[in-house]
Coordinates of C-alpha atoms in Angstrom, one line a residue:
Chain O
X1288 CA -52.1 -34.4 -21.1
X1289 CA -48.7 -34.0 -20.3
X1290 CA -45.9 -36.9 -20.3
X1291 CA -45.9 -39.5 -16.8
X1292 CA -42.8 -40.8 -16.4
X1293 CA -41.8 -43.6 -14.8
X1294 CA -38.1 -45.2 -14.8
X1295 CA -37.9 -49.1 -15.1
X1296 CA -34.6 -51.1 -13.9
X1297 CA -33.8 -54.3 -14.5
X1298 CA -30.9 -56.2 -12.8
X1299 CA -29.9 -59.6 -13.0
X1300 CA -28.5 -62.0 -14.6
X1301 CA -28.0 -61.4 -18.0
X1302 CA -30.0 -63.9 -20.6
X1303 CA -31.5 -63.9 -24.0
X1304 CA -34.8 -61.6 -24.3
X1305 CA -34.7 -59.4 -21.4
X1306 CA -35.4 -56.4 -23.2
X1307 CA -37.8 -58.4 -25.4
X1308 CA -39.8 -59.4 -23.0
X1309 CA -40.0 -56.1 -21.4
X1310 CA -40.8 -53.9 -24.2
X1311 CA -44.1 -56.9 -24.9
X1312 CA -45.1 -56.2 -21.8
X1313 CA -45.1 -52.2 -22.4
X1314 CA -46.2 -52.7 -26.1
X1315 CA -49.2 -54.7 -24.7
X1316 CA -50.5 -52.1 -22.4
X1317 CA -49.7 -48.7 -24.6
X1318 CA -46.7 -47.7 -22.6
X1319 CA -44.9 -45.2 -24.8
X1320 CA -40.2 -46.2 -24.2
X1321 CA -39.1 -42.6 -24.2
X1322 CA -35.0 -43.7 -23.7
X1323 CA -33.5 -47.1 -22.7
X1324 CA -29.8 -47.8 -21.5
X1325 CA -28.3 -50.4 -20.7
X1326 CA -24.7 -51.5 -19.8
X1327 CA -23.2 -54.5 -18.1
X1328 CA -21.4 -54.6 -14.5
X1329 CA -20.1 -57.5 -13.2
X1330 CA -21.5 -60.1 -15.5
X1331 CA -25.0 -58.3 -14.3
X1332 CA -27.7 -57.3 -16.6
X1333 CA -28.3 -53.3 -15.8
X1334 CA -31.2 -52.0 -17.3
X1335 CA -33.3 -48.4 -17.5
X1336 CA -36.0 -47.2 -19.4
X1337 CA -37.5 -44.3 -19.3
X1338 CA -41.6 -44.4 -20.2
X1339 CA -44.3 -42.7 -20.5
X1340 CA -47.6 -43.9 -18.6
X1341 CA -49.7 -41.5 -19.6
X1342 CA -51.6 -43.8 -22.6
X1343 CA -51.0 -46.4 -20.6
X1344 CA -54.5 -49.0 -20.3
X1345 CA -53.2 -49.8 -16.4
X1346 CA -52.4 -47.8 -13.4
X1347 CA -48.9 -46.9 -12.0
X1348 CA -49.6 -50.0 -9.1
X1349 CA -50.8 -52.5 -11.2
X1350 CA -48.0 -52.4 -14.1
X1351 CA -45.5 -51.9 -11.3
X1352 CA -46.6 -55.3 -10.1
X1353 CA -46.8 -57.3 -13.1
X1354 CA -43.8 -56.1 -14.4
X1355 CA -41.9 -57.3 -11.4
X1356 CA -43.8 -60.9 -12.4
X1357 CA -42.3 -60.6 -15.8
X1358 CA -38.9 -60.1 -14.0
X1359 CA -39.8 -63.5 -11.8
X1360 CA -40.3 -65.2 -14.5
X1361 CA -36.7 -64.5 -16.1
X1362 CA -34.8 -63.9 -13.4
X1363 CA -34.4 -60.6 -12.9
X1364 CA -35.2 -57.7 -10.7
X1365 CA -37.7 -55.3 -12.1
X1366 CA -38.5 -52.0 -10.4
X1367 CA -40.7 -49.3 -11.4
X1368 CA -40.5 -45.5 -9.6
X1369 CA -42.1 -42.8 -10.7
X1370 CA -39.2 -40.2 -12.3
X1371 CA -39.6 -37.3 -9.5
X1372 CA -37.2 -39.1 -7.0
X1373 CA -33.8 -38.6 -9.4
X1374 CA -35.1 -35.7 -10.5
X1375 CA -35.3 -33.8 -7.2
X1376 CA -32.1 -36.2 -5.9
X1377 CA -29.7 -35.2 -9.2
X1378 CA -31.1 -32.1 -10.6
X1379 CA -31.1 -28.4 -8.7
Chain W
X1390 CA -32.8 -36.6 -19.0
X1391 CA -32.0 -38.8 -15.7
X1392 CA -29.0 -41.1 -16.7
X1393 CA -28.4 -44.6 -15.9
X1394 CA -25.9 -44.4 -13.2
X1395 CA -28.2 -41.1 -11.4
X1396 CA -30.3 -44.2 -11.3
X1397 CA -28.3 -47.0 -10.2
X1398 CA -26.8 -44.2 -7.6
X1399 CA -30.2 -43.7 -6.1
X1400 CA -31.3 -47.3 -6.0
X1401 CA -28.2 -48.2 -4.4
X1402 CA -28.5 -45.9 -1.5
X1403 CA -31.8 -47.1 -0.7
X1404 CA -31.4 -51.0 -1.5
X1405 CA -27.6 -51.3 0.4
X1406 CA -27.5 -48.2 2.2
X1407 CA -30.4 -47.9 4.2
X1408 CA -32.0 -44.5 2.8
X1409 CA -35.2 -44.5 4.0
X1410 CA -37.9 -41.5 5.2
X1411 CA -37.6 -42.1 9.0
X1412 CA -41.4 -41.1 9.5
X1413 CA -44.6 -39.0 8.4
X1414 CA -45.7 -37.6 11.4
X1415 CA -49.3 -36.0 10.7
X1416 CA -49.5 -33.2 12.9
X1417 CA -53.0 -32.4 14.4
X1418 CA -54.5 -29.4 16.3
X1419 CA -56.7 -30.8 19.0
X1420 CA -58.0 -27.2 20.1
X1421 CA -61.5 -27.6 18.8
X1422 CA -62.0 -30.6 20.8
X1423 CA -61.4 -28.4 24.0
X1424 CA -64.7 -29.3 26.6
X1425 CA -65.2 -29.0 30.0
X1426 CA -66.8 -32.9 30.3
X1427 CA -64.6 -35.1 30.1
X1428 CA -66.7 -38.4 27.8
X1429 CA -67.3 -35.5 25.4
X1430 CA -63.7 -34.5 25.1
X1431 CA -62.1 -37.6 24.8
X1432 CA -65.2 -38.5 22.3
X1433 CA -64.1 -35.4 20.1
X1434 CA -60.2 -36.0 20.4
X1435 CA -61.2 -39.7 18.6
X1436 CA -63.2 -38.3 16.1
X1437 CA -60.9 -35.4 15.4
X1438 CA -57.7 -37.9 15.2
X1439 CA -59.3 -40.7 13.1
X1440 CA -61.2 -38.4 10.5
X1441 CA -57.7 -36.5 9.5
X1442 CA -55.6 -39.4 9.7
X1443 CA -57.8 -41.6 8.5
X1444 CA -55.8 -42.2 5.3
X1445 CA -52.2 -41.3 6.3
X1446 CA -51.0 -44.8 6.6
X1447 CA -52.5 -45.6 3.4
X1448 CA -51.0 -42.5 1.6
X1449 CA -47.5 -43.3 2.6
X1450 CA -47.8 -46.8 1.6
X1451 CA -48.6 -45.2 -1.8
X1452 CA -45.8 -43.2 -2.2
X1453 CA -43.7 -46.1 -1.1
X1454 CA -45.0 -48.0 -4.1
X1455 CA -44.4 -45.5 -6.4
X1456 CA -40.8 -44.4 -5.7
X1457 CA -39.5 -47.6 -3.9
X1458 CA -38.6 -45.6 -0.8
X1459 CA -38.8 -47.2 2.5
X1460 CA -41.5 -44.8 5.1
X1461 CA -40.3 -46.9 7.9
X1462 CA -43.2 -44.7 10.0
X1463 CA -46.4 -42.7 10.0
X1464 CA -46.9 -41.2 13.1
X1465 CA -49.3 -38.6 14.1
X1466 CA -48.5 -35.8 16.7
X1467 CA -51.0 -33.5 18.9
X1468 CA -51.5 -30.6 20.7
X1469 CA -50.2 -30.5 23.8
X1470 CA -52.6 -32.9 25.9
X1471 CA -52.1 -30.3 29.5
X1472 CA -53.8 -27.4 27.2
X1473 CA -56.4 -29.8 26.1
X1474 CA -57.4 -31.4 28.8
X1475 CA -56.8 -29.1 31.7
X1476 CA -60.9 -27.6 31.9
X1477 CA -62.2 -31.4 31.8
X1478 CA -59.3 -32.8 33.7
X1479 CA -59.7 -32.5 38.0
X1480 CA -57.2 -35.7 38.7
X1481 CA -54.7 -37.2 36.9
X1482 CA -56.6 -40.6 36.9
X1483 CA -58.8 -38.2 34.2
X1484 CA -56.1 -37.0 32.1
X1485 CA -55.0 -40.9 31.8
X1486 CA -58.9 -41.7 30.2
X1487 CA -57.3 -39.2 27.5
X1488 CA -53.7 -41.4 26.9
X1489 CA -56.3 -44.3 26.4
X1490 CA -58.1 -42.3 23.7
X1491 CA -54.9 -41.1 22.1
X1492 CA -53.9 -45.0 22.2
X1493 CA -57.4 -46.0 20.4
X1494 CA -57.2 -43.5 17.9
X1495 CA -53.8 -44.8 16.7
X1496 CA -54.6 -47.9 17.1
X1497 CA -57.3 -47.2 14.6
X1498 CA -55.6 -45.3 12.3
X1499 CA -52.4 -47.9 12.1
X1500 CA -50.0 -45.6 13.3
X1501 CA -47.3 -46.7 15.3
X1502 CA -47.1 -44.3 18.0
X1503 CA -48.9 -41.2 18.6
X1504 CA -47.1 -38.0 20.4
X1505 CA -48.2 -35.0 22.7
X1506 CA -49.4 -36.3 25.9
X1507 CA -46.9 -33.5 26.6
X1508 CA -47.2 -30.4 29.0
X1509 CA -45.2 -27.2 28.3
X1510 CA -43.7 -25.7 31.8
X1511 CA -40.9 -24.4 31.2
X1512 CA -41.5 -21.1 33.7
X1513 CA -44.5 -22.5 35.6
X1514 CA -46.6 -25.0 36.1
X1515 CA -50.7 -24.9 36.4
X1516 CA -52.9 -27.6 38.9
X1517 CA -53.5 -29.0 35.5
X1518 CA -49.8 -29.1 34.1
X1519 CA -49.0 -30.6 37.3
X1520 CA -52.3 -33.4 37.0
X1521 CA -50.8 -34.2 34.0
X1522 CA -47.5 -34.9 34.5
X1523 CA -47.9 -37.0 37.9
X1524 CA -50.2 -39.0 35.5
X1525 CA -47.7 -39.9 32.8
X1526 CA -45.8 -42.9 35.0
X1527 CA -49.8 -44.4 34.7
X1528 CA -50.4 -43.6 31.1
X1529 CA -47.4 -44.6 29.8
X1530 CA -47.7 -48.2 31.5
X1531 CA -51.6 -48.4 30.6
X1532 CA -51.0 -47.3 26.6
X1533 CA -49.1 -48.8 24.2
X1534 CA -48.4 -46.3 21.4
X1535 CA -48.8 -43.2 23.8
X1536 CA -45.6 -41.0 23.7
X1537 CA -44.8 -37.9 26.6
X1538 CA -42.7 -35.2 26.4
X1539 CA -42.5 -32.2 29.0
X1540 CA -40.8 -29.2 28.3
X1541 CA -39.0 -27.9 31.3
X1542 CA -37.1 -25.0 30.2
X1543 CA -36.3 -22.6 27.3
X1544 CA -33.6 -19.6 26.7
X1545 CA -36.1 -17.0 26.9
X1546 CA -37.3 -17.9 30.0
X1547 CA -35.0 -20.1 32.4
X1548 CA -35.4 -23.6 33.9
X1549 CA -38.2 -24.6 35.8
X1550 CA -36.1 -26.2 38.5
X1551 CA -39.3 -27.3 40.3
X1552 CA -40.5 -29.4 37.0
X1553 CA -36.8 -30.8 36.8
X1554 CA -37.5 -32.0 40.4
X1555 CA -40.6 -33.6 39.5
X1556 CA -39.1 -35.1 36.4
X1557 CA -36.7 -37.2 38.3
X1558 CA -38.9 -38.3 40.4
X1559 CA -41.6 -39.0 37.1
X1560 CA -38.8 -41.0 35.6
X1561 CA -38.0 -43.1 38.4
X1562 CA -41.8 -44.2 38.7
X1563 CA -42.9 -44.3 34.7
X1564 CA -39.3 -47.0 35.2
X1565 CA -41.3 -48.6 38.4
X1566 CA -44.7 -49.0 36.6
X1567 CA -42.9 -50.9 33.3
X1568 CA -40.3 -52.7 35.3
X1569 CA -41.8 -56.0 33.6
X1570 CA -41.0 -54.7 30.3
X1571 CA -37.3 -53.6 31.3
X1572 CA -38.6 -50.2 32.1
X1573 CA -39.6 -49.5 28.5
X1574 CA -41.9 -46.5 29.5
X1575 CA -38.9 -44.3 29.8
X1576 CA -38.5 -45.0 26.1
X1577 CA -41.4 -43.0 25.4
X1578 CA -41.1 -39.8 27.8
X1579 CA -38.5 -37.0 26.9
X1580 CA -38.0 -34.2 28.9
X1581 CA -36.8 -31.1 26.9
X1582 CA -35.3 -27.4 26.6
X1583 CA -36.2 -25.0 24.2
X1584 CA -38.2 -28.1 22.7
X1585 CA -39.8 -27.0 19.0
X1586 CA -43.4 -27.4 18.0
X1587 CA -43.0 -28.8 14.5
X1588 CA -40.6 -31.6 15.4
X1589 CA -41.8 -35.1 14.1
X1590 CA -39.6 -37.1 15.4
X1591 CA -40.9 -39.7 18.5
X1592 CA -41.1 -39.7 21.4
X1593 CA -40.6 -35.9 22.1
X1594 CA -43.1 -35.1 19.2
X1595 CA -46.0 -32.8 19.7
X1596 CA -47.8 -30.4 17.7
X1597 CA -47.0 -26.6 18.5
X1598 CA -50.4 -24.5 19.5
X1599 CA -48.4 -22.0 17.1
X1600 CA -49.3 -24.7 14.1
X1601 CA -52.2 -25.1 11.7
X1602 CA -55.1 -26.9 12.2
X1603 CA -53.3 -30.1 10.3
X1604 CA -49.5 -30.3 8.7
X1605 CA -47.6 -33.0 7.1
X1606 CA -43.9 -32.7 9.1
X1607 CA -41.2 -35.4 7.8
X1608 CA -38.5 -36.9 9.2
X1609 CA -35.2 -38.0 6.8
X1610 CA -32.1 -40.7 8.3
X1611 CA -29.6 -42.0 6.2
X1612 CA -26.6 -42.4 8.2
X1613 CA -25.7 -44.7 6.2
X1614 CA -25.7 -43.3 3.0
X1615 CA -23.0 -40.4 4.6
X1616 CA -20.9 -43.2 5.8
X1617 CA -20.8 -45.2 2.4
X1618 CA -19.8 -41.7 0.9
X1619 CA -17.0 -40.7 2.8
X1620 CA -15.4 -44.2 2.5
X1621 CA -14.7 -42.7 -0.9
X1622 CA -12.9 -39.8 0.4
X1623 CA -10.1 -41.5 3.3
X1624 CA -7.4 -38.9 4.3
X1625 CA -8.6 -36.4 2.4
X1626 CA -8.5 -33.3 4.4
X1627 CA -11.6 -31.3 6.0
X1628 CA -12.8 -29.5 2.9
X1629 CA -13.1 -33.0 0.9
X1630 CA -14.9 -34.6 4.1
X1631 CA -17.2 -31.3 4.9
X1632 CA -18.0 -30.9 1.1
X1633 CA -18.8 -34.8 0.6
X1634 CA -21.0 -34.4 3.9
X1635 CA -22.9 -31.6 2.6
X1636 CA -23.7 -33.1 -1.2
X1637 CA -24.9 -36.2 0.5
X1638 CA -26.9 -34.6 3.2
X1639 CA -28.7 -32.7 0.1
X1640 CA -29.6 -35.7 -2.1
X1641 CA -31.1 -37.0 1.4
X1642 CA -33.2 -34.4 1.9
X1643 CA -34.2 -34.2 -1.3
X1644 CA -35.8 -37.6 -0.9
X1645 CA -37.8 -36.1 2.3
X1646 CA -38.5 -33.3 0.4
X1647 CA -40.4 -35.2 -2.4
X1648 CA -42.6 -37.4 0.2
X1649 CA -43.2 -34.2 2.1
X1650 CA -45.0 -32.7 -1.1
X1651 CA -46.5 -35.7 -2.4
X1652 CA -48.2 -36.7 1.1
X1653 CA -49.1 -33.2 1.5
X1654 CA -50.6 -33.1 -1.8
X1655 CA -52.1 -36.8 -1.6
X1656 CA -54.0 -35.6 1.7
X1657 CA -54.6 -32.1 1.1
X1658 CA -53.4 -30.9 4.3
X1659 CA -50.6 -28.4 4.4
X1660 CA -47.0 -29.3 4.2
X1661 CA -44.8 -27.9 7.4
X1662 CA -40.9 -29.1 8.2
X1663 CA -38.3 -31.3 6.8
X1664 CA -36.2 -32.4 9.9
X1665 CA -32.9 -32.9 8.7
X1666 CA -31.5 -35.4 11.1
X1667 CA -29.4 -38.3 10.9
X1668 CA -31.4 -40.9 12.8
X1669 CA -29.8 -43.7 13.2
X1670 CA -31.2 -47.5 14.1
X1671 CA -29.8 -50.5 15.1
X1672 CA -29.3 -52.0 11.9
X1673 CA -25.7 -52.5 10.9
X1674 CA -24.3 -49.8 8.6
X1675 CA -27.5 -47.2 9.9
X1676 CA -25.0 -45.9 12.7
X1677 CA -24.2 -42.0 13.3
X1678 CA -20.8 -43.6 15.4
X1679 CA -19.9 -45.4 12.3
X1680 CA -19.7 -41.9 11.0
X1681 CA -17.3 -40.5 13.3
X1682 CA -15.7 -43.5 13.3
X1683 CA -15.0 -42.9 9.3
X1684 CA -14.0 -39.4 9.9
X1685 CA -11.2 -40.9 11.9
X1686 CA -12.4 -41.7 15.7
X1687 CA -11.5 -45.4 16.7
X1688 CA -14.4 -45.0 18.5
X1689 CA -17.7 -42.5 19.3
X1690 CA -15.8 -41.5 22.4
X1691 CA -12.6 -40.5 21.7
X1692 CA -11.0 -37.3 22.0
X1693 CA -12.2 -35.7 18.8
X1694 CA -15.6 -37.0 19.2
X1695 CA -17.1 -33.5 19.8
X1696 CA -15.2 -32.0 17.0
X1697 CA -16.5 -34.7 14.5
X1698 CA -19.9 -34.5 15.8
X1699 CA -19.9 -30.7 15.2
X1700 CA -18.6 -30.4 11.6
X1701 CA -20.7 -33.8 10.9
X1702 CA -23.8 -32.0 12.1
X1703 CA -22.7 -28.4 11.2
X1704 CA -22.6 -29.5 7.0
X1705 CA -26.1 -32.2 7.2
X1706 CA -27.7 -28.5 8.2
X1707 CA -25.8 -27.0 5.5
X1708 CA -27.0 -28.9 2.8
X1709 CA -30.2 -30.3 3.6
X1710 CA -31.1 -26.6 4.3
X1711 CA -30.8 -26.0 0.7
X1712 CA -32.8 -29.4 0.0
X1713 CA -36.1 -28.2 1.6
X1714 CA -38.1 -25.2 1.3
X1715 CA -38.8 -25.2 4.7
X1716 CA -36.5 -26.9 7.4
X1717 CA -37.3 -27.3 11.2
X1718 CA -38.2 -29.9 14.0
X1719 CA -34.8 -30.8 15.8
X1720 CA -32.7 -31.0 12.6
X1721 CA -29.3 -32.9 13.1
X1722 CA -27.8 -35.9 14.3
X1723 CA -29.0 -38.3 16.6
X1724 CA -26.7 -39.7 19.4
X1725 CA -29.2 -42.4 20.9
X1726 CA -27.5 -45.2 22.3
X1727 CA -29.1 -48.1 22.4
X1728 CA -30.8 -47.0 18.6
X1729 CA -27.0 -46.9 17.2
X1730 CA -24.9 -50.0 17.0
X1731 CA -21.7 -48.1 17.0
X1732 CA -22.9 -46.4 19.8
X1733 CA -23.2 -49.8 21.8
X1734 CA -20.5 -50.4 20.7
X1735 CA -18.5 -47.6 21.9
X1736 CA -19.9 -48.1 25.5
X1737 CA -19.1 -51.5 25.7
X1738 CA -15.5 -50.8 24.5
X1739 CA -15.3 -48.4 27.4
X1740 CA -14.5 -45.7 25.0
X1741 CA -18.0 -43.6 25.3
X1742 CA -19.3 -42.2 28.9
X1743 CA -22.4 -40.4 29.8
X1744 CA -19.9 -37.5 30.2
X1745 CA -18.5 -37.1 27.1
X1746 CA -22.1 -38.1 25.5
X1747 CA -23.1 -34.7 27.1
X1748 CA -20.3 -33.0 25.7
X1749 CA -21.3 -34.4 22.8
X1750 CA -24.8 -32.7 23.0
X1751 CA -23.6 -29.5 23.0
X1752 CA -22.6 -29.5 19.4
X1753 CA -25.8 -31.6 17.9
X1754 CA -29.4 -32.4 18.4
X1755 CA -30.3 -33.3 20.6
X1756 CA -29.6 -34.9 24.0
X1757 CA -29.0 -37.4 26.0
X1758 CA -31.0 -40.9 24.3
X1759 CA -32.2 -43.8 25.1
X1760 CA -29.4 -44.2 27.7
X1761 CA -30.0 -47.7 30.1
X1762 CA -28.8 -46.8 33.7
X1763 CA -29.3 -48.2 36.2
X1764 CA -32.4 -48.6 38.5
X1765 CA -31.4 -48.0 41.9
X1766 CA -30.0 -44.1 41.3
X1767 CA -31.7 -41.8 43.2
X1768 CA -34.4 -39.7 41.8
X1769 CA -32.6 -36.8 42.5
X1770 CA -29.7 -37.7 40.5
X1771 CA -32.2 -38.0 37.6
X1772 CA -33.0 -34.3 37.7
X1773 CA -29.7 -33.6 38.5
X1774 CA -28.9 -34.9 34.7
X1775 CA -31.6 -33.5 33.1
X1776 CA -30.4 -30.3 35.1
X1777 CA -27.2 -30.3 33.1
X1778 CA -29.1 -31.0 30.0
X1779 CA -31.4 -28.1 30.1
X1780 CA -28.5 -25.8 30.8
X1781 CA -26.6 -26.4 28.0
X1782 CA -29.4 -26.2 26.1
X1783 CA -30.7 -22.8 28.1
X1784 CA -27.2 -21.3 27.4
X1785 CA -26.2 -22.0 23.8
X1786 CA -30.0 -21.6 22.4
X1787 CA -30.8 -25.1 21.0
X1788 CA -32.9 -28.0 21.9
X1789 CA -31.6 -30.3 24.4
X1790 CA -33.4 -33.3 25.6
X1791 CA -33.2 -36.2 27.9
X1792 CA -34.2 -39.9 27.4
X1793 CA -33.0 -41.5 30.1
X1794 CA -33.9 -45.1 31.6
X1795 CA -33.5 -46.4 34.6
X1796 CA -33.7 -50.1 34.5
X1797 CA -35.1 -51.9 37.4
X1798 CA -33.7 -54.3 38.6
X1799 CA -30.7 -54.0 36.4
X1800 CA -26.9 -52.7 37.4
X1801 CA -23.9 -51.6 35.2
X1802 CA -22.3 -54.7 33.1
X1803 CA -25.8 -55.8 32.1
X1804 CA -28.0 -55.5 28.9
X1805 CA -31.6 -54.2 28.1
X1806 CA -33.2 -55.0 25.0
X1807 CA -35.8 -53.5 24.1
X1808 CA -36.6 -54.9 20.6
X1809 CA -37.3 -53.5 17.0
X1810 CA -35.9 -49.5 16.5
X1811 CA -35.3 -48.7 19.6
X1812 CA -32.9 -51.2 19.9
X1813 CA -30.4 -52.8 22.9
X1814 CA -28.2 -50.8 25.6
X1815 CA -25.5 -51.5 27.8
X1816 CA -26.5 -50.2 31.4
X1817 CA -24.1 -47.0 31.7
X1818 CA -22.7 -46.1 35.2
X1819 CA -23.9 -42.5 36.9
X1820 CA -21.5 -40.1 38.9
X1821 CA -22.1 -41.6 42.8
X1822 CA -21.6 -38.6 44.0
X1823 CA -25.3 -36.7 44.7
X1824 CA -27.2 -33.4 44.2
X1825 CA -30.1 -33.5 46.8
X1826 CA -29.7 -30.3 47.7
X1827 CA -29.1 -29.0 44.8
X1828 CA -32.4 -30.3 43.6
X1829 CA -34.5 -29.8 46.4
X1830 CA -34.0 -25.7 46.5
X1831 CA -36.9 -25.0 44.1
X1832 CA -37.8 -22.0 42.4
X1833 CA -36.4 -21.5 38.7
X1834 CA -33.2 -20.4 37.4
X1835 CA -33.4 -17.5 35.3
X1836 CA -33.2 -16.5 31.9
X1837 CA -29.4 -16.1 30.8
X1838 CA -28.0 -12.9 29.1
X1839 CA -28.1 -12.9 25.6
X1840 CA -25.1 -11.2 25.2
X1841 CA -21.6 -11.6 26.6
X1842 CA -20.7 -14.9 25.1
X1843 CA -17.9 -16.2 26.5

């Protein structure tokens, strides 16, 4: 089966375990971190990963979902969009 | 692979800039519902409507989820009602049984509104063309998702001056029969030229007897996302501005693009247009004025406005036609009033006049919208407005369209709200001077030359 990708941000504040916390979460449910970046701007926490749901024990709604739980519970904004929509935006 | 700021570029038009997919509108042939009794054809019309869209507002909640893009609407548009019902239909009390049905069935299916109680005369009317239209003033006040569209002229043939007469005199009396609701019937009733069969855009949607059985048509906005971008380029000259229009307008449509696919995939129906326009709503910082405003208008009004309006629209077509695979509907920007704070705006200030908004329309889709006058003009001052429209329309071979409502009860200086997208207006003042015999002559005027172009 080929590769699903999704793209995960995270914004927010910036604390300790962010990425920690996130990549437990993925770890947990088989979801495969293809390429993270991650920069600062404005004191704010900018985070994107790019993974691969295609192993992945939930489905696209319900990881979606609990990740932006995860982000509740630290503080941040967690958002989870399937890859198509910057690919058709940014790429001819 | 997609980079962190192609990301954080994206995110940030839709989360501060208000890019969102304007609407699905599932088109859906209603020409195998065709029956002479009328129970049995408004009986197959439900069926028809709630089987096909039975999961449309489902699917686009789905794609929201999974891309984080707004779908402010799912909307479903039919064939034209007058074809439909015209065998079943002897009055015009029957053909407003079939609005009720139409109502039902979105109602049902959770759509918002729910377009083609339309009739397509643009040369001649039928008895049942004719039932239909004297019943839209009753349909429109007894339905609330219903919307109406008549199309009263085209390039190829003329104007049907006699359906312009009956138009004004429609208008007037859907404003009479909502006149508790600050005529908001009118909102729902357009009157076009040339008026295209794939456009999914409310209230003049319908879908064309030229279209498949079913097709997914979407609708794009992002006014704000073009005004945000050429903040970045102030008093640069018109190759900077044009080129900064036309990379924006692509990203945009690329957006409409992918829903268009996925719904039509998700649903296994067909997919048919992209409709390229700028649609703006009342939100702050959603406003096509605030565009020209950017460009370098003080305000929608000013002398320049056309101009603006032209090159704004003139470069959205240029690159959102190399977004899509297939482009249609009424592609370009929106000018409705009371759906455009910077339009409100401008009228208030004094700086924008029905005038110059249908100067305006000459250079961008697609008329003259959701424009409050007031309730006491004559009816045949109505037609005498959507006269003008249709010939500008007629002459230069575009889609015009008029919107107008006439508030009762209400003169110039006072405000009609008419809540949610479609917004607030300012009640604009009409010419005094009249056009009764102008109107009254009937007949059609006929076809222009297609060449000469002066």
């Amino acid at each position: 089966m080929k590769v699903d990708r999704t793209i995960i941000t995270v914004v927010g504040k910036d604390t300790v375990g962010i990425i920690a916390k996130v990549c437990t979460y993925l770890a947990d449910n088989r979801i495969n971190v293809l390429d993270i970046s991650q920069t600062i701007v404005q004191e704010f926490f900018n985070m994107m990963m790019i993974v691969d749901l295609k192993d992945s024990l939930k489905p696209f709604d319900q990881c979606a979902k609990e990740l932006e739980q995860v982000g509740e519970e630290i503080g941040v904004t967690i958002k989870c969009q399937r890859e198509e929509i910057f690919q058709k935006m940014h790429r001819i | 692979m997609i980079n962190i700021w192609e990301v954080k570029e994206t995110n940030k038009m839709i989360e501060q800039e208000n890019l969102d997919v304007r609407t699905i509108t599932l088109g859906i042939s209603l020409l195998d519902c065709m029956d002479s009794n009328l129970e049995k054809l408004n009986e197959n019309i439900y069926k028809k409507i709630t089987t096909v869209a039975a999961n449309l507002v489902e699917t686009g909640e789905e794609i929201e989820r999974n891309y984080c893009i707004p779908i402010v609407n799912k909307r479903i548009s039919v064939t034209p009602i007058a074809l439909i019902g015209q065998s079943a239909c002897k009055t015009s009390e029957d053909f407003v049984t079939i609005a009720k049905t139409l109502d039902r069935a979105a109602k049902t299916v959770g759509v918002n509104f729910i377009g083609g109680y339309s009739a397509l005369v643009s040369k001649g009317m039928t008895l049942g063309d004719e039932n239909l239209i004297r019943s839209i003033p009753k349909a429109l006040a007894e339905t609330e998702r219903v919307c109406s569209s008549v199309n009263v002229g085209s390039t190829k043939s003329g104007i049907n001056m006699d359906a312009v007469r009956l138009m004004g005199e429609i208008v007037l009396q859907t404003a009479e029969f909502t006149s508790t609701t600050d005529s908001l019937g009118c909102a729902k009733l357009v009157i076009f030229c040339n008026a295209p069969d794939d456009n999914p855009f409310m209230a003049g949607a319908f879908h064309g007897i030229t279209e498949a059985d079913a097709i997914i048509n979407v609708g794009v906005s992002g006014p704000g996302v073009v005004k945000k971008a050429l903040e970045q380029v102030r008093k640069e000259n018109f190759e900077v501005l044009c080129e900064t229009i036309k990379k924006t307008a692509f990203k945009i449509t690329r957006v409409g693009q992918l829903v268009a696919q996925e719904a039509s995939r998700r649903m296994g129906i067909p997919f048919g247009i992209i409709d390229l326009s700028l649609a703006p709503t009342p939100a702050i910082g959603d406003s096509v004025a605030e565009i020209l405003e950017e460009i370098g208008l003080e305000y929608a009004g000013a002398p320049g406005t056309t101009a603006a309006l032209a090159l704004l629209n003139d470069q959205v077509k240029k690159g959102g036609i190399m977004a899509s695979s297939y482009v249609g509907g009424l592609s370009g920007a929106f000018i409705p009033v009371s759906e455009d704070q910077g339009m409100i705006d401008a009228v208030e200030t004094g700086a924008l006049t029905l005038e110059k908004l249908e100067a305006m329309t000459c250079v961008c889709s697609v008329g003259l919208d959701m424009i409050a006058i007031p309730g006491n003009v004559p009816a045949s001052t109505i037609s005498g407005i959507i006269a003008d429209e249709m010939a500008i329309g007629m002459i230069n071979q575009k889609t015009t369209a008029v919107r107008l409502i006439p508030v009762i009860g209400k003169e110039v200086g006072e405000t009609v709200e008419f809540g949610g997208l479609l917004g607030h207006a300012p009640i604009m003042p009409v010419n005094k001077f009249g056009c009764e015999a102008f109107i009254s002559r009937g007949g059609r005027i006929p076809a222009p030359v297609h060449s000469f172009k002066n």
